[in-house]
Coordinates of C-alpha atoms and ligand atoms in Angstrom, one line a residue:
M1 CA 67.1 119.7 132.7
K2 CA 67.8 116.8 135.2
K3 CA 68.0 114.4 132.7
I4 CA 70.8 116.3 130.6
R5 CA 72.9 116.3 134.0
N6 CA 72.6 112.8 134.5
I7 CA 73.5 112.2 130.6
L8 CA 76.5 114.7 131.4
L9 CA 77.4 112.9 134.3
I10 CA 77.5 109.6 132.8
F11 CA 79.6 111.0 129.9
V12 CA 82.0 112.3 132.2
C13 CA 82.2 109.0 133.9
I14 CA 83.0 107.1 130.8
I15 CA 85.9 109.6 129.8
S16 CA 87.2 109.5 133.1
F17 CA 87.3 105.7 133.1
F18 CA 88.8 105.6 129.7
F19 CA 91.7 107.6 130.9
G20 CA 92.1 106.2 134.2
A21 CA 92.4 102.6 132.6
K22 CA 95.0 104.1 129.8
V23 CA 97.2 105.4 132.8
I24 CA 96.7 102.3 134.9
R25 CA 97.7 100.4 131.6
T26 CA 100.8 102.5 130.4
V27 CA 102.1 102.2 133.9
S28 CA 101.8 98.7 134.5
V29 CA 102.7 97.1 131.1
E30 CA 106.1 95.8 130.1
D31 CA 108.2 99.2 129.9
K32 CA 111.7 97.5 128.4
V33 CA 112.0 95.4 125.4
T34 CA 111.4 91.8 126.3
E35 CA 111.9 88.5 124.5
L36 CA 109.6 85.7 124.4
R37 CA 110.5 82.5 122.7
S38 CA 108.3 79.9 121.4
D39 CA 108.9 76.7 119.4
H40 CA 109.1 78.6 115.9
F41 CA 109.1 82.2 117.2
L42 CA 111.1 84.6 118.8
I43 CA 109.0 87.6 120.1
S44 CA 110.0 91.3 120.9
Y45 CA 107.8 93.4 122.9
Y46 CA 107.4 96.2 125.2
G47 CA 104.4 98.7 125.9
I48 CA 102.2 95.4 126.2
Y49 CA 101.6 92.9 129.2
K50 CA 103.3 89.7 129.2
N51 CA 100.1 87.8 129.1
E52 CA 99.3 89.5 125.7
A53 CA 102.6 88.7 124.1
Q54 CA 102.2 85.1 125.2
N55 CA 98.8 85.1 123.8
I56 CA 100.7 86.5 120.4
A57 CA 102.9 83.2 120.9
S58 CA 100.2 80.6 121.4
S59 CA 98.2 82.1 118.8
L60 CA 100.9 81.8 116.3
E61 CA 102.1 78.4 117.2
S62 CA 98.4 77.0 117.1
N63 CA 98.1 78.2 113.2
Y64 CA 101.7 77.3 112.4
N65 CA 101.4 74.1 111.3
R66 CA 97.9 74.6 109.3
I67 CA 99.0 77.5 107.5
R68 CA 102.4 76.0 106.5
T69 CA 100.3 72.8 105.4
D70 CA 97.7 74.8 103.4
L71 CA 100.6 76.6 101.4
N72 CA 103.1 73.7 101.2
D73 CA 106.0 75.6 102.9
P74 CA 109.3 74.0 102.9
N75 CA 111.7 74.1 106.0
H76 CA 111.0 77.4 108.0
K77 CA 113.9 79.0 110.2
T78 CA 112.9 81.0 113.7
I79 CA 110.6 83.6 112.7
R80 CA 111.4 87.0 114.4
V81 CA 108.4 88.9 115.4
F82 CA 108.4 92.8 116.8
V83 CA 105.6 94.2 118.7
Y84 CA 104.7 97.6 118.9
P85 CA 102.4 99.7 121.5
T86 CA 101.6 102.8 119.2
Q87 CA 101.7 103.9 115.4
K88 CA 104.5 106.1 116.3
D89 CA 106.5 103.5 118.0
F90 CA 105.7 101.0 115.0
N91 CA 106.7 103.6 112.2
K92 CA 110.3 104.4 114.4
G93 CA 110.9 100.6 114.5
T94 CA 110.2 99.7 110.9
G95 CA 111.7 103.0 109.1
L96 CA 108.0 103.7 107.7
L97 CA 107.6 107.3 108.1
N98 CA 104.4 108.6 108.1
S99 CA 102.9 105.0 107.8
V100 CA 99.6 104.2 108.7
A101 CA 100.1 100.6 108.2
I102 CA 99.7 98.2 111.4
G103 CA 101.9 95.6 110.1
T104 CA 104.7 94.7 107.6
S105 CA 106.6 91.7 107.0
R106 CA 110.5 91.9 106.2
G107 CA 111.6 88.9 104.5
P108 CA 110.6 85.4 105.1
N109 CA 111.7 85.3 108.8
E110 CA 110.9 88.3 110.2
F111 CA 107.4 90.5 110.8
H112 CA 106.6 93.4 112.5
F113 CA 102.9 94.8 113.9
I114 CA 101.1 97.2 116.4
W115 CA 99.2 95.6 119.4
T116 CA 95.9 97.7 118.7
T117 CA 93.7 98.2 121.7
W118 CA 90.7 100.9 122.6
F119 CA 93.7 103.0 123.9
N120 CA 95.6 103.7 120.7
S121 CA 93.2 103.4 118.0
I122 CA 90.3 104.4 117.2
F123 CA 88.3 101.1 115.8
P124 CA 91.0 98.6 116.8
N125 CA 91.1 95.6 114.8
D126 CA 91.9 92.3 116.0
P127 CA 95.7 92.3 116.7
I128 CA 96.2 88.6 116.6
K129 CA 94.7 88.2 113.4
T130 CA 97.0 91.2 112.1
A131 CA 99.8 88.8 113.3
I132 CA 98.7 85.9 111.6
H133 CA 98.5 87.9 108.5
E134 CA 102.1 89.0 108.8
F135 CA 103.0 85.6 109.5
T136 CA 101.5 84.5 106.1
H137 CA 103.4 86.8 103.9
C138 CA 106.4 85.1 105.8
V139 CA 105.2 81.7 104.4
Q140 CA 104.5 82.8 101.1
L141 CA 107.7 84.4 100.8
N142 CA 109.8 81.4 102.2
I143 CA 108.0 79.4 99.4
L144 CA 108.6 81.5 96.7
I145 CA 112.6 82.2 97.6
S146 CA 113.2 78.5 97.8
E147 CA 111.4 77.8 94.8
A148 CA 113.6 80.5 92.9
Q149 CA 116.5 78.8 94.6
K150 CA 115.8 75.5 92.8
V151 CA 116.3 76.9 89.4
T152 CA 118.9 79.4 90.2
T153 CA 122.2 78.8 88.4
I154 CA 125.7 79.4 89.8
R155 CA 126.4 82.0 88.0
E156 CA 123.3 83.8 89.3
Q157 CA 123.9 82.7 92.8
G158 CA 126.1 86.4 93.6
E159 CA 122.8 88.4 92.4
F160 CA 120.2 86.4 93.6
N161 CA 118.4 88.5 95.8
D162 CA 118.3 91.3 93.2
I163 CA 116.9 89.0 90.7
F164 CA 114.6 87.5 92.9
E165 CA 113.3 90.8 94.2
E166 CA 113.0 92.2 90.9
K167 CA 110.7 89.2 89.6
F168 CA 108.5 89.4 92.7
H169 CA 107.9 92.8 92.4
N170 CA 106.9 92.7 88.9
E171 CA 105.2 89.7 88.5
Y172 CA 103.7 88.3 91.7
P173 CA 100.2 89.7 92.1
Q174 CA 99.7 92.3 94.6
W175 CA 95.8 91.2 95.2
F176 CA 96.8 87.6 96.0
W177 CA 99.7 88.4 98.1
E178 CA 97.1 90.0 100.5
A179 CA 94.3 87.9 100.0
I180 CA 96.0 84.8 101.0
C181 CA 97.0 86.4 104.3
D182 CA 93.5 87.7 105.0
Y183 CA 92.0 84.5 104.2
E184 CA 94.6 82.4 106.6
A185 CA 93.9 85.2 109.3
G186 CA 90.0 84.8 109.0
I187 CA 89.8 88.4 108.3
V188 CA 86.4 88.9 106.7
N189 CA 83.1 90.6 107.2
N190 CA 79.6 91.0 105.4
I191 CA 79.4 94.8 105.5
S192 CA 83.1 95.2 104.3
V193 CA 82.7 92.9 101.6
K194 CA 79.7 94.6 100.2
Y195 CA 81.1 98.1 100.3
G196 CA 84.4 96.7 98.6
M197 CA 82.5 94.6 96.0
G198 CA 80.3 97.9 95.4
K199 CA 83.5 99.7 94.0
N200 CA 83.2 96.9 90.8
L201 CA 87.3 96.5 91.0
T202 CA 89.0 94.0 88.5
L203 CA 91.9 92.1 90.0
Q204 CA 94.5 94.3 88.4
E205 CA 92.7 97.2 90.0
L206 CA 92.8 95.6 93.4
N207 CA 96.6 95.4 92.8
K208 CA 96.7 98.9 93.8
S209 CA 93.5 99.5 96.0
N210 CA 93.0 99.4 99.9
Q211 CA 89.7 97.5 98.8
I212 CA 91.7 94.2 98.7
Y213 CA 91.6 94.2 102.6
N214 CA 87.7 94.1 102.2
V215 CA 87.2 91.8 99.5
G216 CA 90.6 89.5 99.5
F217 CA 89.0 86.8 101.7
T218 CA 86.4 86.0 99.4
I219 CA 88.8 85.5 96.3
I220 CA 90.6 82.9 98.2
E221 CA 87.3 81.3 99.4
Y222 CA 86.2 81.0 95.8
I223 CA 89.1 79.2 94.8
V224 CA 89.3 76.8 97.8
E225 CA 85.6 76.1 97.3
T226 CA 85.4 75.6 93.5
W227 CA 88.8 74.1 92.5
G228 CA 89.9 72.6 95.8
K229 CA 92.4 74.1 98.6
E230 CA 95.3 72.1 97.0
K231 CA 95.5 74.9 94.0
I232 CA 96.3 77.2 96.4
P233 CA 100.1 76.2 96.8
M234 CA 100.2 75.6 92.8
L235 CA 98.9 79.2 92.2
I236 CA 101.8 80.5 94.9
T237 CA 104.8 78.7 93.0
S238 CA 103.0 79.4 89.6
Y239 CA 102.8 83.5 90.2
V240 CA 98.8 82.7 90.0
D241 CA 98.6 81.3 86.4
F242 CA 94.8 80.9 86.1
E243 CA 95.1 79.2 83.1
K244 CA 97.5 76.5 83.7
V245 CA 96.4 76.1 87.3
L246 CA 92.6 76.7 87.4
N247 CA 92.2 76.3 83.3
V248 CA 90.3 79.7 83.4
S249 CA 91.5 83.2 82.0
E250 CA 91.2 85.8 84.3
P251 CA 88.2 87.4 83.0
E252 CA 86.2 84.2 83.3
F253 CA 87.6 84.0 87.0
E254 CA 86.6 87.3 88.1
K255 CA 83.0 86.7 86.2
G256 CA 82.8 83.5 88.5
W257 CA 84.0 85.1 91.9
I258 CA 81.5 88.2 91.5
E259 CA 78.8 85.5 91.0
F260 CA 80.1 83.6 94.1
V261 CA 80.2 86.8 96.2
R262 CA 76.7 87.9 95.2
E263 CA 75.3 84.5 96.3
R264 CA 77.3 84.2 99.8
Y265 CA 77.2 87.7 101.2
Ligands
LIG301 ZN1 99.7 92.2 104.1

Protein backbone atom coordinates (compact mmCIF):
# COMPACT_ATOMS: atom_id res chain seq x y z
CA MET A 1 0.00 0.00 0.00
CA LYS A 2 2.83 2.33 0.97
CA LYS A 3 4.58 1.50 -2.27
CA ILE A 4 1.55 2.50 -4.35
CA ARG A 5 1.24 5.72 -2.38
CA ASN A 6 4.90 6.57 -3.03
CA ILE A 7 4.58 5.87 -6.76
CA LEU A 8 1.49 8.06 -6.86
CA LEU A 9 3.32 10.82 -5.01
CA ILE A 10 6.26 10.70 -7.46
CA PHE A 11 3.80 10.79 -10.36
CA VAL A 12 2.01 13.85 -8.94
CA CYS A 13 5.38 15.56 -8.39
CA ILE A 14 6.43 14.96 -12.00
CA ILE A 15 3.12 16.27 -13.35
CA SER A 16 3.30 19.36 -11.09
CA PHE A 17 6.88 20.00 -12.09
CA PHE A 18 5.99 19.66 -15.80
CA PHE A 19 3.08 22.10 -15.61
CA GLY A 20 5.03 24.45 -13.35
CA ALA A 21 7.87 24.55 -15.86
CA LYS A 22 5.37 25.05 -18.69
CA VAL A 23 3.79 28.05 -16.93
CA ILE A 24 7.22 29.56 -16.17
CA ARG A 25 8.21 29.16 -19.80
CA THR A 26 4.95 30.66 -21.08
CA VAL A 27 5.31 33.81 -18.98
CA SER A 28 9.05 34.31 -19.50
CA VAL A 29 9.51 33.79 -23.26
CA GLU A 30 9.59 36.69 -25.72
CA ASP A 31 5.91 37.51 -26.18
CA LYS A 32 6.16 40.08 -28.99
CA VAL A 33 7.39 39.35 -32.51
CA THR A 34 11.12 40.01 -32.32
CA GLU A 35 13.69 40.10 -35.10
CA LEU A 36 17.20 38.76 -35.03
CA ARG A 37 19.53 39.42 -37.94
CA SER A 38 22.61 37.35 -38.68
CA ASP A 39 24.91 37.43 -41.73
CA HIS A 40 22.56 35.51 -44.04
CA PHE A 41 19.26 35.19 -42.13
CA LEU A 42 16.57 37.46 -40.72
CA ILE A 43 14.74 35.55 -38.00
CA SER A 44 11.30 36.59 -36.70
CA TYR A 45 10.21 34.84 -33.53
CA TYR A 46 7.91 34.96 -30.51
CA GLY A 47 6.98 32.48 -27.81
CA ILE A 48 10.57 31.28 -27.48
CA TYR A 49 13.60 32.59 -25.59
CA LYS A 50 16.08 35.00 -27.12
CA ASN A 51 18.92 32.51 -26.57
CA GLU A 52 16.91 29.89 -28.50
CA ALA A 53 16.61 32.31 -31.42
CA GLN A 54 20.36 32.96 -31.17
CA ASN A 55 20.93 29.21 -31.24
CA ILE A 56 18.82 28.99 -34.43
CA ALA A 57 20.84 31.80 -36.03
CA SER A 58 24.25 30.38 -35.13
CA SER A 59 23.27 26.83 -36.20
CA LEU A 60 22.01 28.06 -39.56
CA GLU A 61 25.10 30.20 -40.07
CA SER A 62 27.44 27.33 -39.21
CA ASN A 63 25.75 25.09 -41.81
CA TYR A 64 25.30 27.83 -44.42
CA ASN A 65 28.56 27.46 -46.36
CA ARG A 66 28.76 23.68 -46.08
CA ILE A 67 25.32 23.04 -47.57
CA ARG A 68 25.59 25.70 -50.26
CA THR A 69 29.00 24.38 -51.29
CA ASP A 70 27.81 20.73 -51.25
CA LEU A 71 24.88 21.56 -53.49
CA ASN A 72 26.59 24.25 -55.58
CA ASP A 73 24.21 27.09 -54.77
CA PRO A 74 24.79 30.34 -56.70
CA ASN A 75 24.29 33.75 -55.02
CA HIS A 76 21.65 33.62 -52.34
CA LYS A 77 19.71 36.59 -50.91
CA THR A 78 19.00 36.99 -47.20
CA ILE A 79 16.62 34.26 -46.02
CA ARG A 80 13.60 35.15 -43.87
CA VAL A 81 12.94 32.67 -41.08
CA PHE A 82 9.69 32.56 -39.10
CA VAL A 83 9.67 30.60 -35.83
CA TYR A 84 6.43 29.60 -34.06
CA PRO A 85 5.86 28.36 -30.50
CA THR A 86 2.95 26.00 -31.26
CA GLN A 87 1.31 24.05 -34.09
CA LYS A 88 -1.67 26.40 -33.90
CA ASP A 89 0.55 29.47 -34.37
CA PHE A 90 2.41 27.77 -37.23
CA ASN A 91 -0.80 26.84 -39.03
CA LYS A 92 -2.16 30.36 -38.60
CA GLY A 93 1.10 32.01 -39.70
CA THR A 94 1.52 29.85 -42.78
CA GLY A 95 -2.15 29.52 -43.71
CA LEU A 96 -1.77 25.72 -43.66
CA LEU A 97 -5.08 24.86 -42.01
CA ASN A 98 -5.27 21.62 -39.99
CA SER A 99 -1.65 20.88 -40.87
CA VAL A 100 0.57 18.61 -38.80
CA ALA A 101 3.70 19.78 -40.64
CA ILE A 102 6.43 21.21 -38.42
CA GLY A 103 8.12 23.24 -41.15
CA THR A 104 7.62 24.60 -44.64
CA SER A 105 9.67 26.55 -47.17
CA ARG A 106 8.24 29.41 -49.21
CA GLY A 107 10.38 29.97 -52.25
CA PRO A 108 14.17 30.26 -52.14
CA ASN A 109 14.30 33.01 -49.51
CA GLU A 110 11.79 32.16 -46.79
CA PHE A 111 10.90 29.31 -44.45
CA HIS A 112 8.74 28.71 -41.38
CA PHE A 113 9.00 26.14 -38.60
CA ILE A 114 7.85 25.23 -35.06
CA TRP A 115 10.24 25.40 -32.13
CA THR A 116 9.23 21.99 -30.75
CA THR A 117 9.73 21.29 -27.03
CA TRP A 118 8.36 18.81 -24.46
CA PHE A 119 5.67 21.39 -23.79
CA ASN A 120 4.19 21.60 -27.27
CA SER A 121 4.68 18.12 -28.74
CA ILE A 122 4.42 14.54 -27.53
CA PHE A 123 7.83 13.46 -28.84
CA PRO A 124 9.66 16.65 -29.82
CA ASN A 125 12.16 16.30 -32.62
CA ASP A 126 15.24 18.51 -32.83
CA PRO A 127 13.93 21.89 -34.09
CA ILE A 128 17.42 22.96 -35.20
CA LYS A 129 17.43 20.02 -37.61
CA THR A 130 14.00 21.08 -38.87
CA ALA A 131 15.42 24.55 -39.58
CA ILE A 132 18.38 23.09 -41.49
CA HIS A 133 16.01 20.79 -43.41
CA GLU A 134 13.86 23.78 -44.48
CA PHE A 135 16.94 25.87 -45.31
CA THR A 136 18.08 23.05 -47.64
CA HIS A 137 14.73 23.30 -49.49
CA CYS A 138 15.49 27.01 -50.02
CA VAL A 139 18.92 26.13 -51.41
CA GLN A 140 17.51 23.51 -53.81
CA LEU A 141 14.90 25.96 -55.05
CA ASN A 142 17.43 28.74 -55.51
CA ILE A 143 19.57 26.44 -57.67
CA LEU A 144 16.62 25.24 -59.76
CA ILE A 145 15.30 28.76 -60.30
CA SER A 146 18.66 30.18 -61.33
CA GLU A 147 19.20 27.23 -63.73
CA ALA A 148 15.75 27.79 -65.23
CA GLN A 149 16.43 31.50 -65.65
CA LYS A 150 19.52 30.71 -67.74
CA VAL A 151 17.44 28.95 -70.38
CA THR A 152 14.37 31.19 -70.30
CA THR A 153 13.80 33.13 -73.48
CA ILE A 154 12.84 36.81 -73.42
CA ARG A 155 9.38 35.84 -74.65
CA GLU A 156 8.87 33.56 -71.64
CA GLN A 157 10.12 36.03 -68.98
CA GLY A 158 6.63 37.26 -68.07
CA GLU A 159 5.38 33.75 -67.45
CA PHE A 160 8.55 32.54 -65.74
CA ASN A 161 6.95 31.70 -62.39
CA ASP A 162 4.11 29.68 -63.93
CA ILE A 163 6.40 27.78 -66.30
CA PHE A 164 8.91 27.04 -63.55
CA GLU A 165 6.29 25.93 -61.03
CA GLU A 166 4.66 23.58 -63.48
CA LYS A 167 7.95 21.94 -64.41
CA PHE A 168 9.02 21.70 -60.77
CA HIS A 169 5.77 20.08 -59.62
CA ASN A 170 5.60 17.67 -62.53
CA GLU A 171 9.23 16.69 -62.91
CA TYR A 172 11.26 17.20 -59.72
CA PRO A 173 10.92 14.00 -57.65
CA GLN A 174 9.39 14.61 -54.24
CA TRP A 175 11.48 11.82 -52.68
CA PHE A 176 14.69 13.56 -53.77
CA TRP A 177 13.43 17.00 -52.69
CA GLU A 178 12.95 15.65 -49.13
CA ALA A 179 15.87 13.20 -49.01
CA ILE A 180 18.55 15.85 -49.59
CA CYS A 181 17.13 17.99 -46.77
CA ASP A 182 17.18 15.11 -44.27
CA TYR A 183 20.70 14.21 -45.40
CA GLU A 184 22.07 17.73 -44.95
CA ALA A 185 20.29 18.08 -41.59
CA GLY A 186 21.52 14.66 -40.41
CA ILE A 187 17.98 13.39 -39.80
CA VAL A 188 18.31 9.61 -39.51
CA ASN A 189 18.04 6.84 -36.94
CA ASN A 190 18.35 3.07 -37.20
CA ILE A 191 14.89 2.15 -35.91
CA SER A 192 13.12 4.49 -38.35
CA VAL A 193 15.27 3.30 -41.26
CA LYS A 194 14.44 -0.34 -40.51
CA TYR A 195 10.75 0.46 -40.12
CA GLY A 196 10.65 2.48 -43.35
CA MET A 197 12.59 -0.08 -45.37
CA GLY A 198 10.23 -2.80 -44.13
CA LYS A 199 7.49 -1.23 -46.25
CA ASN A 200 9.44 -2.12 -49.44
CA LEU A 201 8.53 1.10 -51.21
CA THR A 202 9.94 2.08 -54.60
CA LEU A 203 11.22 5.62 -55.21
CA GLN A 204 8.01 6.34 -57.12
CA GLU A 205 5.98 5.22 -54.11
CA LEU A 206 8.16 7.30 -51.79
CA ASN A 207 7.06 10.38 -53.75
CA LYS A 208 3.70 10.05 -52.03
CA SER A 209 4.70 8.51 -48.71
CA ASN A 210 5.78 9.93 -45.35
CA GLN A 211 8.23 7.01 -45.16
CA ILE A 212 10.61 9.23 -47.13
CA TYR A 213 11.36 10.98 -43.79
CA ASN A 214 12.44 7.61 -42.34
CA VAL A 215 14.63 6.45 -45.22
CA GLY A 216 15.51 9.60 -47.21
CA PHE A 217 18.89 10.13 -45.54
CA THR A 218 20.07 6.66 -46.65
CA ILE A 219 19.29 7.29 -50.33
CA ILE A 220 21.60 10.30 -50.48
CA GLU A 221 24.14 8.52 -48.29
CA TYR A 222 24.16 5.67 -50.84
CA ILE A 223 24.75 8.10 -53.73
CA VAL A 224 27.51 9.99 -51.92
CA GLU A 225 29.36 6.83 -50.88
CA THR A 226 29.00 5.03 -54.21
CA TRP A 227 29.45 7.80 -56.78
CA GLY A 228 30.79 10.75 -54.76
CA LYS A 229 29.17 13.89 -53.37
CA GLU A 230 29.84 15.90 -56.53
CA LYS A 231 26.99 13.95 -58.18
CA ILE A 232 24.39 15.55 -55.89
CA PRO A 233 24.39 19.01 -57.54
CA MET A 234 24.32 17.27 -60.93
CA LEU A 235 21.26 15.28 -59.87
CA ILE A 236 19.56 18.49 -58.75
CA THR A 237 20.06 20.36 -62.02
CA SER A 238 19.20 17.29 -64.15
CA TYR A 239 15.93 16.75 -62.22
CA VAL A 240 17.37 13.42 -61.03
CA ASP A 241 18.40 11.84 -64.30
CA PHE A 242 19.95 8.55 -63.08
CA GLU A 243 21.03 7.37 -66.53
CA LYS A 244 22.82 10.59 -67.37
CA VAL A 245 24.44 11.33 -64.01
CA LEU A 246 25.02 7.89 -62.43
CA ASN A 247 24.87 5.68 -65.49
CA VAL A 248 22.29 3.33 -63.94
CA SER A 249 18.58 2.72 -64.48
CA GLU A 250 16.11 3.52 -61.68
CA PRO A 251 15.46 -0.20 -60.88
CA GLU A 252 19.24 -0.83 -60.74
CA PHE A 253 19.62 2.13 -58.44
CA GLU A 254 16.83 0.89 -56.16
CA LYS A 255 18.37 -2.58 -55.95
CA GLY A 256 21.78 -1.15 -55.01
CA TRP A 257 20.25 1.17 -52.43
CA ILE A 258 18.30 -1.63 -50.70
CA GLU A 259 21.48 -3.72 -50.58
CA PHE A 260 23.45 -0.76 -49.17
CA VAL A 261 20.90 -0.18 -46.39
CA ARG A 262 20.76 -3.89 -45.53
CA GLU A 263 24.51 -3.89 -44.94
CA ARG A 264 24.75 -0.53 -43.20
CA TYR A 265 21.70 -0.47 -40.89
ZN1 LIG B 1 10.84 18.99 -46.39
